[in-house]
mmCIF file of C-alpha atoms in Angstrom:
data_model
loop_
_atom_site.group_PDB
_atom_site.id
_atom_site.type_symbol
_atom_site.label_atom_id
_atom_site.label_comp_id
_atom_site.label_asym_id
_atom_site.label_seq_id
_atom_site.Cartn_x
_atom_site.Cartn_y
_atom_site.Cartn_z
ATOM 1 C CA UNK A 1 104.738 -27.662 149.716
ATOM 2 C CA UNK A 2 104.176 -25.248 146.456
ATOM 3 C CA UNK A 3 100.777 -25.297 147.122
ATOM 4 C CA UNK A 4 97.552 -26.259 149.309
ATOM 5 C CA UNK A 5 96.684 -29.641 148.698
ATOM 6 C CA UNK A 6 93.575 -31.098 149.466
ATOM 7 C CA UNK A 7 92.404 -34.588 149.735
ATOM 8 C CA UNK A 8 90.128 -36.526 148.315
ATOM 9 C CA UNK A 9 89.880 -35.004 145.284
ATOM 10 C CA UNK A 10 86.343 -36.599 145.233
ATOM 11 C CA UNK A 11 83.893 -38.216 147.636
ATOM 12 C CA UNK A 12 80.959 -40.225 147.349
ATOM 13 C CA UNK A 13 79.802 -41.139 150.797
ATOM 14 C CA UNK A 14 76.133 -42.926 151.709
ATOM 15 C CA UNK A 15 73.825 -40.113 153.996
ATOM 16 C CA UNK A 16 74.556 -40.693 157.494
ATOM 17 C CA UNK A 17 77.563 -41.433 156.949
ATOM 18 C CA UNK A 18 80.720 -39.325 158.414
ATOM 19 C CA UNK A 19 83.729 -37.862 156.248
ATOM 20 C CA UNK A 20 86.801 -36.302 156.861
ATOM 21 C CA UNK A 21 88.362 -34.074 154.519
ATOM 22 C CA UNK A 22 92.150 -32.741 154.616
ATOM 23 C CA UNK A 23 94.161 -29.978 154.231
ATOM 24 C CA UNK A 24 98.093 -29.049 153.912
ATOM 25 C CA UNK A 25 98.645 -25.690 153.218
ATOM 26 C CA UNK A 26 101.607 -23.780 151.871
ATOM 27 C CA UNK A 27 104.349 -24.474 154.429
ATOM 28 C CA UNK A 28 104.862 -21.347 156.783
ATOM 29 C CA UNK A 29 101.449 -19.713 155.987
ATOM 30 C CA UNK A 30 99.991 -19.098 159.477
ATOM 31 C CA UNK A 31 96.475 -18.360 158.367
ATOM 32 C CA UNK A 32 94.480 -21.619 157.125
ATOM 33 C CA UNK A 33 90.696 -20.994 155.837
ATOM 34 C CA UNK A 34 87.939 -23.547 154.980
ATOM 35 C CA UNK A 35 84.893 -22.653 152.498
ATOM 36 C CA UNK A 36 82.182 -24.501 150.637
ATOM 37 C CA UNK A 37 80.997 -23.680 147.261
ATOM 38 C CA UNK A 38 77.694 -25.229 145.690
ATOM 39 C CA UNK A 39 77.155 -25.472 142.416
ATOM 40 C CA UNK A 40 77.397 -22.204 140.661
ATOM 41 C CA UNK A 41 77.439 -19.978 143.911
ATOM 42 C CA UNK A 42 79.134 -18.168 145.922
ATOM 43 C CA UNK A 43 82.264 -19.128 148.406
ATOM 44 C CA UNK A 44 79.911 -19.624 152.394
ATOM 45 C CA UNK A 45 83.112 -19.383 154.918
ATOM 46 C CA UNK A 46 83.115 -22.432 157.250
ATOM 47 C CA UNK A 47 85.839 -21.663 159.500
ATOM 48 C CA UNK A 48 89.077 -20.236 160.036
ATOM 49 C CA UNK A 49 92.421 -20.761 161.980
ATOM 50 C CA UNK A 50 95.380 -18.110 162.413
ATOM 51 C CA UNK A 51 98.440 -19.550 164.775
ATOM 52 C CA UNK A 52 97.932 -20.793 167.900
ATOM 53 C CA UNK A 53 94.725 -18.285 168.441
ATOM 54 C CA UNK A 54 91.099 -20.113 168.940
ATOM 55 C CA UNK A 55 89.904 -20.501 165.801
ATOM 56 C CA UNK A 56 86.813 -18.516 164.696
ATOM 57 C CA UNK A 57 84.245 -20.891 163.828
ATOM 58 C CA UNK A 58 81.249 -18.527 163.323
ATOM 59 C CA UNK A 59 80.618 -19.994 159.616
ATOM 60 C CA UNK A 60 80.121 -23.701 160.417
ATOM 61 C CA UNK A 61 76.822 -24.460 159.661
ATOM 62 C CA UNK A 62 75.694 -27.009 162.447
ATOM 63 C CA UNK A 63 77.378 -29.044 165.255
ATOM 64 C CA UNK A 64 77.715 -31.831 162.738
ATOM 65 C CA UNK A 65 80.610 -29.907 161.303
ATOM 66 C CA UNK A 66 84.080 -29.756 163.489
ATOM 67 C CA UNK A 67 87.645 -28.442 162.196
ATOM 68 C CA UNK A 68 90.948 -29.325 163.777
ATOM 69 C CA UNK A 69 94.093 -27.821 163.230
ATOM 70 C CA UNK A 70 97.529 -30.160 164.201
ATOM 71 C CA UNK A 71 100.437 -28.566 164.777
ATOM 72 C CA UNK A 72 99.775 -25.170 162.943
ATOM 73 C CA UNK A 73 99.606 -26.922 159.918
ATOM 74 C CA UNK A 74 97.785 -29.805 158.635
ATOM 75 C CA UNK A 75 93.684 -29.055 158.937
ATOM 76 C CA UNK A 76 91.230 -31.812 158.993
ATOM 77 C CA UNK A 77 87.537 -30.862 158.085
ATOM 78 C CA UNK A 78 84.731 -33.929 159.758
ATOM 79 C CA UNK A 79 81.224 -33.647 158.842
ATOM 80 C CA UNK A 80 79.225 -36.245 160.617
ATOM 81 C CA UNK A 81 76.327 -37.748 159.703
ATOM 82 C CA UNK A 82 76.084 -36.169 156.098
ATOM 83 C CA UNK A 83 73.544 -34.966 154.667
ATOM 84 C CA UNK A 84 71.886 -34.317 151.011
ATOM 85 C CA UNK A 85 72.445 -30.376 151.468
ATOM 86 C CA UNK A 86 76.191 -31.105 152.774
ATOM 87 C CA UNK A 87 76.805 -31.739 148.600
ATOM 88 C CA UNK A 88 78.979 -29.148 147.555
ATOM 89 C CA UNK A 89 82.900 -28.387 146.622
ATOM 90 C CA UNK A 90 84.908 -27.578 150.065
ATOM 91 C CA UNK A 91 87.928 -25.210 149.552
ATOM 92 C CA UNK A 92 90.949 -25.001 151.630
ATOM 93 C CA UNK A 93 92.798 -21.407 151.395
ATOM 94 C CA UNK A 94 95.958 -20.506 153.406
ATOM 95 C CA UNK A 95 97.807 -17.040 153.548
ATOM 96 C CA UNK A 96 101.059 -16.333 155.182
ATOM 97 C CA UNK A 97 99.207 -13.963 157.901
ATOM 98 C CA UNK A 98 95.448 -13.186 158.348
ATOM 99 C CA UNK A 99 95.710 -9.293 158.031
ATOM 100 C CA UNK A 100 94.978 -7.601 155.053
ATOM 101 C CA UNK A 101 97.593 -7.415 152.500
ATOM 102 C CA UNK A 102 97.477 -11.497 152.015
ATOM 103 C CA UNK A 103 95.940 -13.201 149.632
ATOM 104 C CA UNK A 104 94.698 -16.731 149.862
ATOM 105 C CA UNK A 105 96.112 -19.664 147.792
ATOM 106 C CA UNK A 106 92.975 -21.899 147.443
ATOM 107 C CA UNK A 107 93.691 -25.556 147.321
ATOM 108 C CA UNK A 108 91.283 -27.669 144.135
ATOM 109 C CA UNK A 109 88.995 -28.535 146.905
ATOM 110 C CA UNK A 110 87.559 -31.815 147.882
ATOM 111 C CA UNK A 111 84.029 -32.425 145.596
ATOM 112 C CA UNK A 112 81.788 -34.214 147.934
ATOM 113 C CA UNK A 113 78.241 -35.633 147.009
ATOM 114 C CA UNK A 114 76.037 -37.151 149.508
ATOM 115 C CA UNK A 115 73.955 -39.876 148.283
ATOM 116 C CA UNK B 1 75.939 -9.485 158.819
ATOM 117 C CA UNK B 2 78.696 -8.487 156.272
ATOM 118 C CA UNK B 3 77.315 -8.697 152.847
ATOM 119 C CA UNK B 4 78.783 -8.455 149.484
ATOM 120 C CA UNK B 5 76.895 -8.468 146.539
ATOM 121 C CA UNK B 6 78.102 -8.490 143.043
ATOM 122 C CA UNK B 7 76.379 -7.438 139.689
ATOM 123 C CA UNK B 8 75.832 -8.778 137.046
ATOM 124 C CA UNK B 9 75.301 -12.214 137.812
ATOM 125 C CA UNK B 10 76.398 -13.421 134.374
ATOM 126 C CA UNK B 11 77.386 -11.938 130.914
ATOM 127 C CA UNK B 12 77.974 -13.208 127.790
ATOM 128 C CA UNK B 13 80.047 -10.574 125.683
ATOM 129 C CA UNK B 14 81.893 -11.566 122.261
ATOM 130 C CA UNK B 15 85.486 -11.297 122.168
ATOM 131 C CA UNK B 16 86.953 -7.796 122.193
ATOM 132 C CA UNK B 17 83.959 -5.783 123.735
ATOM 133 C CA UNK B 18 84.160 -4.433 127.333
ATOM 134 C CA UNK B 19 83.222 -5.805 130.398
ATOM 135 C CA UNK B 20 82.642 -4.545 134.137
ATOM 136 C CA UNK B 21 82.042 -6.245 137.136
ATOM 137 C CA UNK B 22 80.528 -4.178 140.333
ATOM 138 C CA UNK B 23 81.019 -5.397 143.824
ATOM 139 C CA UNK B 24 78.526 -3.534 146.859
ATOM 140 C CA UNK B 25 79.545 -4.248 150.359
ATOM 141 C CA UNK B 26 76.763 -3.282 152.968
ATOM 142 C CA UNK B 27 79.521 -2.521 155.362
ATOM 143 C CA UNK B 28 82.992 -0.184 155.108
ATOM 144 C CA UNK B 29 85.690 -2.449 153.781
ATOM 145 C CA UNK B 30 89.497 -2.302 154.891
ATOM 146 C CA UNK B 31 90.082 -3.470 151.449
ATOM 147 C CA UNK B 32 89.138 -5.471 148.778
ATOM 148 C CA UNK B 33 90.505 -8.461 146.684
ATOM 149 C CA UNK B 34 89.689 -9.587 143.500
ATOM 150 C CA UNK B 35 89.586 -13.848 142.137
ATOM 151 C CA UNK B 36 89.178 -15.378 139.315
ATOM 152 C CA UNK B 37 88.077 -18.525 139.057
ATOM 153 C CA UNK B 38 87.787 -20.575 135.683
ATOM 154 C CA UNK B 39 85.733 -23.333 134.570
ATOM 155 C CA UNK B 40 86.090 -26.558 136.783
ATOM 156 C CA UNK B 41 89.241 -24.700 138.862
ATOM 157 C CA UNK B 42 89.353 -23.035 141.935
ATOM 158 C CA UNK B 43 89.639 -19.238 143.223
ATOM 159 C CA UNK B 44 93.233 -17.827 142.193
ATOM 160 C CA UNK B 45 94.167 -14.361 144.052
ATOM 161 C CA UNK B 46 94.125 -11.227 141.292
ATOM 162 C CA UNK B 47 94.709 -8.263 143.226
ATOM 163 C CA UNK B 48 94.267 -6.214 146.550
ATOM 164 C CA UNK B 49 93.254 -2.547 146.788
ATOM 165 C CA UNK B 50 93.253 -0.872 150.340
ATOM 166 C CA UNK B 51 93.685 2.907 149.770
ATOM 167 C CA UNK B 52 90.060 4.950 149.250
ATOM 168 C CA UNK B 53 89.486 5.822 145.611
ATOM 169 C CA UNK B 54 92.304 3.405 144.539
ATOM 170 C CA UNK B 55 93.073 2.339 140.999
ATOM 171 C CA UNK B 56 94.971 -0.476 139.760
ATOM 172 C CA UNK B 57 96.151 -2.105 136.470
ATOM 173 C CA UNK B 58 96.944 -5.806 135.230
ATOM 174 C CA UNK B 59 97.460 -5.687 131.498
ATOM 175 C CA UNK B 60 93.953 -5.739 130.486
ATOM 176 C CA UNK B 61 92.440 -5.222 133.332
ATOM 177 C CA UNK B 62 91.412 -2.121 135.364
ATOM 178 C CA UNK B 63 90.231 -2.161 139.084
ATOM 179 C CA UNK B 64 88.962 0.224 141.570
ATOM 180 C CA UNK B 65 88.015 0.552 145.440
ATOM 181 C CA UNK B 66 85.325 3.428 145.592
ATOM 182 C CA UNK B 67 86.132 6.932 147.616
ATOM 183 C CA UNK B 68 83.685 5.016 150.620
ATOM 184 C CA UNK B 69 85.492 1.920 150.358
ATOM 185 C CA UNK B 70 82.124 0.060 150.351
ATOM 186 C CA UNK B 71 82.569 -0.872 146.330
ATOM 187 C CA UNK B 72 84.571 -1.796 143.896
ATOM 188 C CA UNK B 73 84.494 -2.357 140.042
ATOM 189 C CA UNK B 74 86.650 -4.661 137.747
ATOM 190 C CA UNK B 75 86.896 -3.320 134.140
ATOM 191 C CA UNK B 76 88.259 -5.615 131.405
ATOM 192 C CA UNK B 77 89.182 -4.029 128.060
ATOM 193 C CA UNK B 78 88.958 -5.988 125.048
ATOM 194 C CA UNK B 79 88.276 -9.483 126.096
ATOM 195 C CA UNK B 80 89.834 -12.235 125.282
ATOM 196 C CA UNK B 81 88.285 -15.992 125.594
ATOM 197 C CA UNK B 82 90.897 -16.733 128.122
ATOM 198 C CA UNK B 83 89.046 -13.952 130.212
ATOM 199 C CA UNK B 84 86.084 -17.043 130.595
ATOM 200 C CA UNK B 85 85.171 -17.682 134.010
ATOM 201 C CA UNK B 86 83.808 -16.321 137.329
ATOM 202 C CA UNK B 87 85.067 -13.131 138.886
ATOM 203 C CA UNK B 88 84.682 -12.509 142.810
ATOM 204 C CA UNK B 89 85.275 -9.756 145.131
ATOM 205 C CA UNK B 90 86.139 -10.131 148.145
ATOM 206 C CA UNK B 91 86.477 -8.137 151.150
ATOM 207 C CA UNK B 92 87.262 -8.000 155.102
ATOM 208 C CA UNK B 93 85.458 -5.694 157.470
ATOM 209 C CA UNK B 94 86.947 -2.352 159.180
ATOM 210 C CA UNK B 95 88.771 -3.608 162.819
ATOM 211 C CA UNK B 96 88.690 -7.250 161.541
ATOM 212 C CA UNK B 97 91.925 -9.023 160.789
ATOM 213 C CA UNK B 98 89.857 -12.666 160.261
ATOM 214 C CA UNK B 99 88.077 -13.984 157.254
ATOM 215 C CA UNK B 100 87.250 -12.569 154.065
ATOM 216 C CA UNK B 101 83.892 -12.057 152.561
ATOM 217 C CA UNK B 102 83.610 -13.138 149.229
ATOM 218 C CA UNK B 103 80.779 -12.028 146.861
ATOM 219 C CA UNK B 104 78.338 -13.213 144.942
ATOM 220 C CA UNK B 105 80.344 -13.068 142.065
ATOM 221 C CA UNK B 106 79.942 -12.732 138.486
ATOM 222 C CA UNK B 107 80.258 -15.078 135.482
ATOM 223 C CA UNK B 108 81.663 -14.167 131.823
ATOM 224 C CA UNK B 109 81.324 -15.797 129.076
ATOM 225 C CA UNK B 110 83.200 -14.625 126.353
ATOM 226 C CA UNK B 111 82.819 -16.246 122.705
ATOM 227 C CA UNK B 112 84.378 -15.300 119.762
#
């Protein structure tokens, strides 16, 4: 596609309950990236996937969060049994390779409030 | 771990005055990018500097990687209220191919 498209835009989901959140990247960009960004902070890096390589998960939080990866393209984020502090905006970048010399092309993120 | 920190946090400047961003990594960076991100929008991709003591232009603005490659600056000249929003380094570690750091970032505010 011309860009990384997210969905939902926006989610509203109970605490305790589980979500899943999506990403399609830029078609052909090897390199997909998932961060969260609360309100008026910084981007925390969740996780990351390059290829067919394991992906390097080192930024996920807590075992409730889980990342797949389908076919080198489409990326599903799950966070199960949400909590209050899971409230934030989650970003999905891609890049055409993960060396240096790519930038990311961030998708608008999926704005998720647990209530 | 890899930190980068960014100062200031926020500044509020009225249009056509100067403003600088500094980005400190506590580790030696392979390079560094640069985002913008506006009110309500999401991170969009400015620039990449790799080479020590590198200097690049965009118009307006003016950035730099340091001779240790462990900072960088962002200079804008003469701002503009489309300049409004949050400004982020970001950078990846020596030997590391993965994930970028981002900073803490910095927000302007420019009014007229």
């Amino acid at each position: 596609g011309a860009g990384v498209s997210q969905s939902p835009s926006n989610k509203v989901t109970e605490k305790g309950k589980d979500v899943e959140l999506r990403c399609d990247p830029i078609s052909g960009h090897t390199a997909l990236y998932w961060y969260r960004q609360s309100l008026g902070q910084g981007l925390e890096f969740l996780i990351y996937f390059q290829g067919n390589s394991a992906p390097d998960k080192s930024g996920l939080p807590s075992d409730r969060f889980s990342a797949e990866r389908t076919g080198g393209s489409v990326s599903t984020l799950t966070i199960q049994r949400t909590q209050q502090e899971d409230s934030a905006v989650y970003l999905c970048a891609s890049s055409l390779f993960a060396g240096p010399g790519y930038g990311y092309t961030f998708g608008s993120g999926t704005r998720l409030t647990v209530v | 771990g890899q930190q980068v920190m960014q100062i200031p946090q926020y500044q509020h400047v009225q249009e056509g005055e100067d403003f600088t961003t500094y980005c400190n990594s506590s580790t030696t960076l392979s390079n560094i990018q640069w985002y913008k991100q506006r009110p309500g929008g999401h991170p969009v991709f400015l620039i990449q500097l790799v080479k020590s003591g590198e200097v690049k232009k965009q118009k307006r603005l003016t950035f730099q990687f340091g001779e240790a490659k462990k900072n960088s600056s962002l200079h804008i000249t003469a701002t503009q209220t489309t300049d409004v929003g949050t400004y982020f380094c970001a950078g990846r570690n020596t030997g590391t191919a993965s994930k970028l750091t981002f900073g803490t970032g910095t927000r302007l505010q420019v009014t007229l």
